[in-house]
XYZ file of C-alpha atoms in Angstrom:
715
model
C 16.539 25.841 -24.437
C 20.075 24.572 -25.099
C 21.098 20.922 -24.962
C 23.106 21.326 -21.755
C 20.104 22.698 -19.835
C 17.898 19.898 -21.141
C 20.435 17.243 -20.159
C 20.816 18.758 -16.700
C 17.039 18.776 -16.124
C 16.828 15.194 -17.359
C 19.574 14.091 -14.985
C 17.924 15.730 -12.003
C 14.551 14.207 -12.877
C 16.153 10.786 -13.288
C 17.923 11.089 -9.930
C 15.081 12.309 -7.763
C 12.559 9.801 -9.071
C 14.526 6.670 -8.126
C 16.282 7.976 -4.995
C 13.245 7.327 -2.704
C 13.138 3.639 -3.657
C 16.874 3.280 -3.057
C 16.634 4.975 0.340
C 13.699 2.811 1.449
C 15.500 -0.332 0.268
C 18.658 0.702 2.134
C 16.672 1.380 5.306
C 14.915 -1.984 5.179
C 18.198 -3.761 4.442
C 19.767 -2.508 7.670
C 16.634 -2.400 9.844
C 15.475 -5.984 9.468
C 18.681 -7.610 10.827
C 18.620 -5.213 13.769
C 14.999 -6.058 14.515
C 15.684 -9.783 14.271
C 18.520 -9.249 16.771
C 16.273 -7.203 19.092
C 18.477 -4.127 18.630
C 16.454 -1.824 16.382
C 17.459 1.474 17.967
C 18.380 4.879 16.462
C 22.165 4.754 16.961
C 22.951 1.411 15.289
C 20.270 1.858 12.626
C 21.532 5.267 11.512
C 25.175 4.197 11.770
C 24.514 1.314 9.376
C 22.053 3.143 7.142
C 24.316 6.036 6.162
C 27.076 3.969 4.488
C 24.641 1.459 2.969
C 22.481 4.233 1.546
C 25.561 6.012 0.217
C 26.693 2.885 -1.643
C 23.229 2.167 -3.033
C 22.761 5.759 -4.170
C 26.199 5.833 -5.759
C 25.605 2.743 -7.873
C 21.859 3.161 -8.353
C 22.167 6.735 -9.579
C 25.195 6.161 -11.769
C 24.396 7.258 -15.297
C 24.720 5.078 -18.324
C 25.416 6.358 -21.795
C 23.266 9.468 -22.366
C 20.527 8.780 -24.826
C 21.635 5.154 -25.060
C 19.532 2.102 -25.223
C 19.825 -1.218 -26.901
C 20.489 -1.339 -30.616
C 17.363 -1.058 -32.674
C 15.245 0.108 -29.743
C 12.382 2.259 -30.905
C 11.582 5.608 -29.435
C 8.702 6.329 -27.126
C 5.356 7.535 -28.498
C 6.361 11.176 -28.087
C 9.608 10.691 -29.942
C 11.906 10.638 -26.903
C 14.709 8.134 -26.937
C 14.200 7.042 -23.350
C 17.877 6.398 -22.761
C 19.151 5.099 -19.446
C 20.071 7.484 -16.686
C 19.479 10.695 -18.602
C 15.928 11.589 -19.658
C 16.392 13.204 -23.059
C 13.770 15.806 -23.803
C 13.233 16.863 -20.186
C 13.323 20.632 -19.761
C 13.385 22.960 -16.798
C 9.632 23.301 -17.203
C 9.216 19.523 -17.077
C 11.198 19.345 -13.881
C 9.427 22.380 -12.427
C 6.037 20.895 -13.290
C 6.773 17.611 -11.535
C 8.253 19.301 -8.469
C 5.329 21.735 -8.270
C 2.776 18.922 -8.269
C 4.747 16.961 -5.672
C 5.296 20.040 -3.502
C 1.657 21.142 -3.487
C 0.529 17.559 -2.887
C 2.870 17.182 0.096
C 1.878 20.426 1.787
C -1.822 19.825 1.272
C -1.692 16.228 2.499
C 0.234 17.218 5.616
C -2.501 19.766 6.372
C -5.283 17.213 5.749
C -3.510 14.402 7.606
C -5.676 11.879 9.448
C -4.871 11.220 13.121
C -6.044 7.615 13.135
C -4.137 6.140 16.068
C -7.047 4.524 17.948
C -7.243 0.991 16.572
C -10.296 0.596 14.394
C -8.725 -0.431 11.087
C -5.271 -1.051 9.627
C -3.843 2.517 9.679
C -3.963 2.748 13.476
C -2.646 -0.819 13.764
C 0.417 0.167 11.743
C 0.878 3.285 13.887
C 0.808 1.263 17.102
C 3.175 -1.336 15.626
C 5.603 1.448 14.638
C 5.296 3.243 17.985
C 6.225 0.032 19.776
C 9.267 -0.498 17.547
C 10.337 3.118 18.005
C 10.129 2.831 21.782
C 11.420 -0.707 22.317
C 13.201 -1.867 19.156
C 12.256 -5.527 19.532
C 9.471 -8.069 19.151
C 7.326 -9.690 20.422
C 5.455 -7.441 22.833
C 5.363 -8.763 26.422
C 1.981 -9.347 28.024
C 3.228 -8.202 31.454
C 1.027 -10.671 33.305
C 2.938 -9.951 36.505
C 1.286 -6.514 36.588
C -2.072 -8.260 37.022
C -0.922 -10.718 39.665
C -0.179 -13.437 37.128
C -2.333 -15.292 34.623
C -6.056 -15.353 35.260
C -8.870 -17.055 33.267
C -10.868 -13.820 33.427
C -8.170 -11.874 31.529
C -7.091 -11.732 27.903
C -4.333 -9.748 26.240
C -5.191 -9.917 22.552
C -6.892 -7.227 20.469
C -7.546 -6.681 16.744
C -4.223 -6.792 14.818
C -2.355 -7.878 17.974
C -2.364 -11.617 18.554
C -1.785 -13.342 21.900
C 0.782 -16.014 21.058
C 3.016 -18.039 23.368
C 2.714 -15.715 26.361
C 3.429 -12.586 24.272
C 1.711 -10.197 21.874
C 2.562 -10.518 18.166
C 1.543 -7.640 15.877
C -0.372 -8.393 12.728
C 1.201 -7.564 9.344
C 4.702 -7.722 7.991
C 7.276 -5.568 9.794
C 8.572 -3.685 6.733
C 6.172 -0.754 6.843
C 6.424 -0.219 10.624
C 10.209 -0.205 10.200
C 9.820 2.611 7.658
C 7.485 4.502 10.012
C 9.643 4.077 13.113
C 12.094 6.970 12.442
C 9.125 9.320 12.592
C 8.412 7.880 16.038
C 11.995 8.508 17.110
C 11.694 12.138 16.066
C 8.199 13.035 17.267
C 6.342 10.020 18.617
C 2.961 9.154 17.118
C 2.636 12.514 15.255
C 5.953 11.780 13.560
C 4.728 8.344 12.529
C 1.566 9.875 11.069
C 3.545 12.511 9.178
C 5.456 9.796 7.343
C 2.332 8.897 5.326
C 2.056 12.092 3.223
C 5.820 12.091 2.703
C 5.606 8.554 1.332
C 2.610 9.597 -0.764
C 4.702 12.375 -2.288
C 7.418 9.818 -3.070
C 4.776 7.694 -4.829
C 3.785 10.620 -7.052
C 7.443 11.403 -7.740
C 8.307 7.781 -8.577
C 5.307 7.552 -10.896
C 6.355 10.722 -12.703
C 9.791 9.188 -13.177
C 8.408 6.013 -14.720
C 6.130 8.032 -16.994
C 9.124 10.125 -18.107
C 11.115 7.016 -18.913
C 8.441 5.010 -20.726
C 6.044 7.561 -22.201
C 8.311 10.598 -22.430
C 9.506 13.413 -20.149
C 6.929 15.908 -21.396
C 4.183 13.628 -20.021
C 5.690 13.393 -16.534
C 3.944 16.457 -15.022
C 0.596 15.256 -16.380
C 1.194 11.821 -14.894
C 2.114 13.281 -11.522
C -1.027 15.428 -11.489
C -3.365 12.602 -12.477
C -2.084 10.300 -9.747
C -1.962 13.066 -7.138
C -5.572 14.062 -7.868
C -6.845 10.487 -7.717
C -8.986 9.834 -4.626
C -7.260 6.567 -3.619
C -3.872 8.318 -3.582
C -5.272 11.288 -1.648
C -6.927 8.944 0.828
C -4.053 6.476 1.209
C -1.418 9.153 1.800
C -3.458 10.685 4.629
C -3.414 7.320 6.377
C -0.633 4.944 7.338
C -1.143 2.180 4.760
C 1.511 -0.285 3.613
C 0.679 0.292 -0.047
C 2.671 3.550 0.090
C 6.230 2.181 0.457
C 5.280 -0.780 -1.756
C 4.376 1.624 -4.588
C 7.659 3.499 -4.215
C 9.677 0.273 -4.294
C 7.746 -1.111 -7.261
C 7.855 1.992 -9.458
C 11.446 2.751 -8.464
C 12.489 -0.826 -9.187
C 10.935 -0.694 -12.660
C 12.699 2.609 -13.337
C 16.021 1.068 -12.290
C 15.507 -1.819 -14.726
C 14.851 0.725 -17.457
C 17.968 2.721 -16.572
C 20.116 -0.405 -16.615
C 19.327 -1.103 -20.267
C 22.193 0.121 -22.394
C 24.296 1.314 -19.460
C 27.953 0.375 -19.321
C 28.348 -3.178 -17.921
C 29.420 -2.374 -14.363
C 26.685 0.231 -13.875
C 24.123 -2.082 -15.467
C 24.961 -4.954 -13.093
C 24.576 -2.686 -10.071
C 21.278 -1.289 -11.308
C 19.838 -4.729 -12.034
C 20.891 -5.967 -8.600
C 19.391 -2.932 -6.846
C 16.234 -3.114 -8.952
C 15.754 -6.744 -7.955
C 16.420 -5.923 -4.306
C 13.896 -3.065 -4.283
C 11.255 -5.232 -5.930
C 11.969 -8.210 -3.672
C 11.733 -6.116 -0.521
C 8.089 -5.419 -1.342
C 7.487 -8.842 0.245
C 8.851 -7.470 3.532
C 6.260 -4.699 3.326
C 3.310 -6.710 1.993
C 3.219 -10.505 1.722
C 1.061 -10.270 -1.427
C 3.925 -8.376 -3.041
C 5.272 -11.821 -3.891
C 2.529 -12.070 -6.507
C 3.412 -8.730 -8.063
C 7.081 -9.538 -8.679
C 6.640 -12.973 -10.273
C 6.799 -11.506 -13.817
C 10.183 -9.982 -12.929
C 11.429 -13.421 -11.903
C 10.321 -14.767 -15.282
C 12.070 -11.856 -17.005
C 15.281 -12.606 -15.110
C 15.069 -16.218 -16.270
C 14.556 -15.091 -19.851
C 17.631 -12.870 -19.695
C 19.688 -15.641 -18.114
C 18.558 -18.058 -20.792
C 19.657 -15.575 -23.448
C 23.108 -15.594 -21.811
C 22.808 -12.039 -20.562
C 24.461 -11.491 -17.137
C 21.714 -9.008 -16.266
C 19.381 -11.935 -15.603
C 21.550 -13.300 -12.800
C 21.960 -9.911 -11.130
C 18.247 -9.149 -11.363
C 17.311 -12.583 -10.023
C 19.898 -12.333 -7.252
C 18.539 -9.044 -5.959
C 14.951 -10.270 -6.272
C 15.591 -13.492 -4.368
C 17.571 -11.662 -1.677
C 14.795 -9.141 -1.056
C 11.972 -11.689 -1.164
C 13.904 -14.024 1.138
C 14.231 -11.215 3.677
C 10.471 -10.789 3.641
C 9.764 -14.494 3.993
C 12.272 -14.848 6.842
C 10.618 -11.982 8.699
C 7.220 -13.560 8.127
C 8.282 -16.912 9.546
C 10.254 -15.512 12.490
C 8.245 -12.463 13.555
C 4.842 -12.561 11.799
C 3.962 -16.256 11.849
C 0.458 -15.794 13.405
C -0.381 -13.325 10.637
C 0.709 -15.771 7.940
C -1.261 -18.530 9.675
C -4.318 -16.264 9.620
C -3.791 -15.747 5.863
C -2.998 -19.404 5.268
C -5.821 -19.772 2.748
C -4.205 -17.108 0.555
C -0.531 -17.529 1.390
C -0.266 -21.251 0.646
C -1.698 -20.961 -2.898
C 0.537 -17.929 -3.487
C 3.612 -19.896 -2.435
C 2.563 -22.766 -4.706
C 2.176 -20.387 -7.645
C 5.509 -18.724 -6.862
C 7.228 -22.134 -6.715
C 5.680 -23.131 -10.029
C 6.760 -19.868 -11.671
C 10.293 -20.286 -10.300
C 10.476 -23.859 -11.620
C 9.135 -22.807 -15.018
C 11.642 -19.952 -15.105
C 14.556 -22.293 -14.451
C 13.283 -24.674 -17.135
C 12.932 -21.793 -19.601
C 16.487 -20.656 -18.904
C 17.826 -24.188 -19.376
C 15.985 -24.684 -22.657
C 17.125 -21.341 -24.017
C 20.718 -22.000 -23.078
C 20.524 -25.405 -24.772
C 19.911 -23.573 -28.051
C 23.519 -22.444 -28.292
C 23.256 -20.758 -31.671
C 19.916 -19.131 -30.921
C 18.606 -20.239 -34.287
C 15.382 -21.765 -32.997
C 14.658 -18.744 -30.827
C 15.257 -16.336 -33.703
C 13.005 -18.404 -35.939
C 10.270 -18.415 -33.311
C 10.581 -14.662 -32.763
C 10.416 -14.009 -36.494
C 7.345 -16.205 -36.781
C 5.607 -14.319 -33.959
C 6.533 -10.903 -35.327
C 5.276 -11.681 -38.783
C 2.224 -13.677 -37.760
C -1.220 -12.901 -36.446
C -0.372 -13.267 -32.762
C 0.362 -9.538 -32.163
C -3.043 -8.558 -33.510
C -4.690 -11.367 -31.564
C -3.120 -10.093 -28.323
C -4.438 -6.586 -29.020
C -7.884 -8.025 -29.635
C -7.660 -10.167 -26.500
C -6.869 -7.043 -24.456
C -10.083 -5.400 -25.620
C -12.042 -8.621 -25.102
C -10.843 -8.979 -21.504
C -11.844 -5.382 -20.822
C -15.320 -6.018 -22.234
C -15.621 -9.210 -20.171
C -14.853 -7.379 -16.945
C -17.326 -4.658 -17.961
C -20.055 -7.259 -18.553
C -19.218 -9.267 -15.417
C -22.063 -7.850 -13.254
C -24.555 -9.121 -15.857
C -23.675 -12.772 -15.290
C -22.060 -12.963 -11.845
C -22.919 -11.957 -8.281
C -20.013 -12.761 -5.965
C -20.978 -13.992 -2.501
C -19.137 -15.526 0.407
C -20.905 -17.591 3.046
C -19.297 -16.937 6.480
C -17.618 -20.017 7.916
C -15.499 -18.491 10.708
C -15.821 -15.682 13.281
C -13.938 -13.137 11.159
C -16.164 -13.815 8.144
C -19.249 -13.422 10.316
C -18.013 -10.055 11.587
C -17.407 -8.994 7.993
C -20.911 -10.043 7.038
C -22.365 -8.037 9.928
C -20.328 -5.031 8.887
C -21.467 -5.277 5.259
C -25.078 -5.482 6.398
C -24.601 -2.395 8.572
C -23.228 -0.437 5.596
C -26.053 -1.714 3.405
C -28.610 -0.577 5.964
C -27.127 2.914 6.238
C -27.075 3.240 2.437
C -30.658 1.983 2.054
C -29.669 -1.229 0.269
C -31.130 -4.743 0.586
C -29.471 -6.584 3.463
C -27.223 -9.442 2.395
C -23.995 -9.848 4.351
C -22.694 -12.508 1.967
C -22.322 -10.028 -0.923
C -18.705 -9.225 -1.845
C -19.354 -6.893 -4.846
C -16.208 -8.224 -6.550
C -18.046 -8.315 -9.879
C -17.888 -4.502 -9.825
C -14.079 -4.369 -9.656
C -13.633 -2.738 -13.083
C -16.282 -0.181 -12.157
C -14.305 0.602 -8.998
C -11.415 1.545 -11.285
C -13.716 3.619 -13.498
C -14.989 5.533 -10.448
C -11.513 6.662 -9.520
C -9.725 7.213 -12.855
C -12.751 8.067 -14.964
C -14.064 6.445 -18.130
C -11.870 8.526 -20.525
C -8.653 7.475 -18.788
C -9.843 3.862 -18.656
C -10.524 3.839 -22.410
C -7.128 5.382 -23.135
C -5.603 2.672 -20.906
C -7.253 -0.078 -22.952
C -5.933 1.514 -26.154
C -2.468 1.846 -24.658
C -2.384 -1.740 -23.379
C -3.600 -3.115 -26.722
C -1.049 -1.114 -28.732
C 1.780 -2.040 -26.371
C 0.960 -5.737 -26.435
C 1.036 -5.709 -30.226
C 4.271 -3.715 -30.362
C 6.012 -5.996 -27.881
C 5.179 -9.110 -29.868
C 6.473 -7.372 -32.974
C 9.812 -6.813 -31.277
C 9.341 -3.112 -30.592
C 9.187 -1.043 -27.387
C 11.245 -3.638 -25.497
C 11.830 -1.119 -22.675
C 8.143 -1.537 -21.786
C 8.301 -5.307 -21.180
C 8.936 -5.339 -17.374
C 6.284 -2.729 -16.597
C 3.779 -4.195 -19.068
C 4.158 -7.703 -17.652
C 3.815 -6.619 -14.018
C 0.848 -4.324 -14.659
C -1.119 -6.788 -16.785
C -0.444 -9.702 -14.419
C -1.303 -7.866 -11.198
C -4.256 -5.917 -12.596
C -5.887 -9.103 -13.868
C -5.371 -10.837 -10.513
C -6.726 -7.926 -8.483
C -9.773 -7.377 -10.692
C -10.622 -11.073 -10.537
C -10.255 -11.331 -6.757
C -9.583 -8.106 -4.820
C -9.663 -9.977 -1.500
C -10.796 -7.053 0.648
C -13.866 -5.849 2.534
C -15.713 -4.074 -0.311
C -16.622 -0.748 1.298
C -15.164 2.357 -0.339
C -12.843 4.186 -0.121
C -11.371 1.338 1.975
C -11.359 -1.163 -0.912
C -9.548 1.361 -3.126
C -6.293 0.458 -1.341
C -6.258 -2.737 -3.418
C -6.346 -0.595 -6.550
C -3.791 2.043 -5.591
C -1.070 -0.570 -5.020
C -0.529 -0.995 -8.771
C -3.814 -1.179 -10.693
C -4.462 2.566 -10.762
C -0.842 3.686 -11.348
C -0.464 0.970 -13.993
C -3.630 1.869 -15.863
C -2.795 5.577 -15.702
C 0.600 4.727 -17.196
C -1.123 2.824 -20.014
C -3.584 5.716 -20.417
C -0.778 8.241 -20.834
C 0.897 5.980 -23.391
C -2.434 5.623 -25.204
C -2.907 9.396 -25.174
C 0.636 9.994 -26.446
C 0.181 7.388 -29.171
C -3.132 8.964 -30.189
C -1.595 12.458 -30.255
C 1.212 11.239 -32.475
C -1.258 9.637 -34.888
C -3.342 12.820 -35.031
C -0.229 14.918 -35.629
C 0.475 12.862 -38.744
C -2.843 14.031 -40.204
C -1.321 17.457 -40.731
C -3.109 19.638 -38.185
C -1.386 22.869 -37.173
C 0.597 23.026 -33.927
C -1.984 25.414 -32.481
C -4.850 23.004 -33.138
C -2.809 20.143 -31.733
C -2.002 22.174 -28.614
C -5.661 22.960 -28.009
C -6.531 19.332 -28.631
C -4.025 18.120 -26.054
C -5.331 20.614 -23.503
C -8.940 19.601 -24.032
C -8.007 15.931 -23.977
C -6.145 16.288 -20.696
C -9.097 18.157 -19.173
C -11.452 15.381 -20.298
C -9.264 12.882 -18.432
C -8.612 15.027 -15.344
C -12.110 16.363 -14.654
C -13.782 12.997 -13.815
C -10.914 12.202 -11.436
C -11.293 15.531 -9.631
C -15.089 15.265 -9.433
C -14.879 11.966 -7.547
C -12.089 13.295 -5.311
C -13.843 16.612 -4.580
C -15.668 15.570 -1.364
C -12.377 14.391 0.146
C -10.370 17.408 -0.953
C -12.034 19.465 1.784
C -12.772 16.795 4.405
C -10.479 16.036 7.336
C -11.031 12.818 9.256
C -9.995 11.245 12.552
C -9.014 14.572 14.100
C -8.230 15.009 17.798
C -7.119 11.458 18.490
C -3.504 12.307 19.319
C -4.479 14.886 21.932
C -7.151 12.581 23.346
C -4.720 9.693 23.806
C -2.129 11.976 25.367
C -4.751 13.098 27.866
C -5.643 9.495 28.640
C -2.002 8.602 29.223
C -1.549 11.565 31.563
C -4.561 10.425 33.605
C -3.368 6.835 33.939
C -0.013 7.406 35.596
C 3.077 5.153 35.486
C 1.908 2.622 38.103
C -1.412 1.772 36.429
C -2.446 -1.704 35.346
C -5.279 -1.095 32.905
C -8.203 -3.499 32.547
C -10.672 -2.872 29.701
C -14.033 -4.245 30.829
C -15.958 -3.508 27.613
C -15.275 -5.119 24.224
C -15.129 -2.103 21.864
C -12.870 -0.161 24.220
C -10.582 -3.169 24.605
C -10.395 -3.609 20.831
C -9.497 0.025 20.266
C -7.293 0.902 23.222
C -5.451 -2.148 24.510
C -2.347 -1.650 22.363
C -2.709 2.149 22.534
C -2.385 1.986 26.318
C 0.367 -0.610 26.149
C 2.416 1.188 23.478
C 1.749 4.916 23.798
C 1.034 5.144 27.518
C 3.684 2.589 28.425
C 1.653 0.716 31.028
C 0.406 -2.913 31.083
C -3.050 -3.503 29.624
C -5.451 -6.438 29.570
C -9.117 -7.095 28.841
C -11.801 -9.099 30.540
C -12.473 -12.417 28.834
C -15.853 -13.290 27.373
C -18.120 -14.416 30.192
C -16.173 -12.674 32.947
C -18.424 -11.666 35.851
C -18.199 -8.629 38.157
C -16.858 -11.018 40.762
C -14.050 -12.008 38.394
C -13.235 -8.346 37.827
C -13.057 -7.676 41.560
C -10.780 -10.679 42.019
C -8.404 -9.341 39.366
C -8.511 -5.895 40.992
C -7.340 -7.466 44.217
C -4.512 -9.301 42.455
C -3.355 -6.051 40.833
C -3.195 -4.361 44.218
C -1.307 -7.310 45.637
C 1.257 -6.866 42.839
C 1.832 -3.281 44.038
C 0.045 -1.678 41.081
C -2.948 0.645 40.741
C -5.913 -0.957 38.946
C -7.610 1.300 36.365
C -10.717 0.146 34.521
C -11.705 1.329 31.023
C -15.097 1.236 29.339
C -17.136 3.035 26.699
C -19.905 4.049 29.129
C -20.079 5.214 32.670
C -22.108 2.131 33.578
C -19.228 -0.106 32.409
C -16.851 1.079 35.124
C -18.963 2.751 37.817
C -19.735 -0.491 39.724
C -16.049 -0.727 40.670
C -15.232 2.845 41.699
C -15.757 6.551 40.979
C -16.214 7.013 37.210
C -14.532 9.721 35.166
C -14.791 10.414 31.440
C -11.294 10.775 29.976
C -11.993 10.755 26.211
C -14.898 12.372 24.381
C -14.046 12.575 20.682
C -16.517 13.937 18.148
C -14.976 13.930 14.689
C -15.497 12.649 11.144
C -14.616 9.291 9.610
C -14.531 8.043 6.033
C -17.968 7.411 4.603
C -18.655 3.960 3.219
C -20.336 2.854 0.015
C -20.624 -0.485 -1.721
C -22.037 0.041 -5.208
C -21.182 3.652 -6.001
C -18.256 6.066 -5.525
C -17.685 7.306 -1.961
C -19.477 10.574 -1.343
C -17.972 12.052 1.792
C -17.612 11.448 5.510
C -19.680 10.186 8.416
C -19.714 11.266 12.032
C -17.618 9.421 14.604
C -17.854 9.547 18.378
C -15.541 7.743 20.786
C -16.004 7.900 24.557
C -13.817 6.357 27.237
C -14.603 6.241 30.954
C -12.240 5.174 33.712
C -12.486 4.256 37.340
C -9.881 3.589 40.012
C -11.375 1.107 42.468
C -10.872 2.224 46.037
C -12.291 -0.825 47.796
C -14.077 -4.099 47.185
C -16.549 -2.271 44.934
C -18.730 0.804 44.672
C -22.437 0.575 43.804
C -23.499 1.669 40.358
C -24.247 5.402 40.427
C -26.566 5.264 37.427
C -24.261 6.662 34.762
C -25.356 7.629 31.287
C -24.506 5.746 28.102
C -21.770 6.752 25.723
C -21.155 6.965 22.017
C -19.512 4.291 19.934
C -18.418 3.935 16.358
C -21.082 2.669 14.006
C -20.732 0.517 12.059
C -17.730 -1.273 13.511
C -15.442 -2.602 10.763
C -14.217 -6.135 10.953
């Protein structure tokens, strides 16, 4: 293949792998101000997005010097130069391989898409948040107490993930991900919102392939795309609406932009550093814990500034701008959520403040050394000393410590609040179903490294340890400098997550903590370790044919364990039929309904569904409400000129107040749940909803039958 064809393929691969991050960053940059102003609607959003996206794409995709890089920069393990902008060594087959993996992944995930819109866990909460934004374009959500005759002690308006605050409803979570989902709602309602998930998943695979091409080498990009696409957490996450998806795209795209900025001409480099910082900072708008992930980039910006490199200021400026947008949204629109997470958010803010202060101090000290003599002496001492080898040994030691952790630690958490008690009950329910000893205080955090091994396989994990050890040593010896941002972020975040995942430990649910960066990061290290190993073996003088067979067998050894764990989910569809069921419910309610959920599980699942998708006011009976209280509220609804409609999970819940009718009868599959072994498949799920329209002061119970409910109910 001639050089022109190779350069063209490299340019295309470079472009398409960072474009998704730039587009998401542009969308968030224009959407947040509109939402804060209460004017997040299609016309102004699109009118602002088009020029902003055009500018960001123009400067973010501008090429630097082909095959460039900083003077003295070593090549990647496969011999590629890894220059900015243009991926030398990429061929048409490289590009075709990446696009084939992404294309097949997208089509398959769209076909297997989950329809989780009934609120049971976070995916449906995000869908309902996005549906509300798509329909109304503002926050908070009104309680519409007037539709129930005013406030009443027997009524409540809150539900899981939707807080009652100051006479309104405030959605849980940061608004960044719902803002990304909302255009799907404009186009096709809830189905459009759901369809966004596999598209974002495809962007994750594409962005990962781009980072692999830049840091490991273009020829490894298709393998990287396939490994991530076949991984169960990526398959599972991209069938559900989870905030990790846009966060991954922004993180991997931001790291690729930093790489592309190195060695580019000054104007292009400044733009790329600014956009990289913005993309990374905006992760905070999507996930508040994204602030933890980007702290190493802040330290890197301080290092560059201290070395009198303008790139540091541009990188820090973009990072601070993006993170500030997230924090402003959290304070203005998501304050109850941050209050709920106070125990985690406050320490995170303290750590972030300390890192920022240390970064400023580092920059000041470095700038005080005007000649750079002390810094050069220190660097020479580190390069020629024992520290590089010690870091490689420490990497292996940390891995062994995490592997041995279950031998000396059993992580527990004694419930001290209602949410913790619900979690404990849920863990006991999962333990009972799986035939395990009952202990709701168990958190299983000591198994965190084994969680990773389940999903990426032991061979990939061992290659990752080799890759991380080799990279740490090379970095301290002044080589492979292009790896520093990715290495720092991956090592920092992986260590934090493995120490304290901070999530209900049932799988595949808990795997969302790993897919955010741990799994992509370790797969990146594994591919580097494999490339480094292949290069070392090649030096032994084996023939190209033997080396080719060896690479094929080695890749199969890594891929097969990943596929074996993913196999049960490759053919299992979950949460089917929910969209049609909710549409049927909305049709039955009518526009003049005021809906009162008289049973707890139905209220938890459907209050925001009715409010957002059906477009009618919804409330729930408070704990301790009596049938007399319900009848009083029914009378107040009628007095307000509305039609009272009661919801419950069983006929007996609503029959005492009027003729009962079953409006939802879902029988589908849900994700199975395990605690101490890889997930094995799916469980059954039944959801029933009964309604009644009271026609008088009350109708005697007609002896209805019970209904089905989800079991166990997640906290």
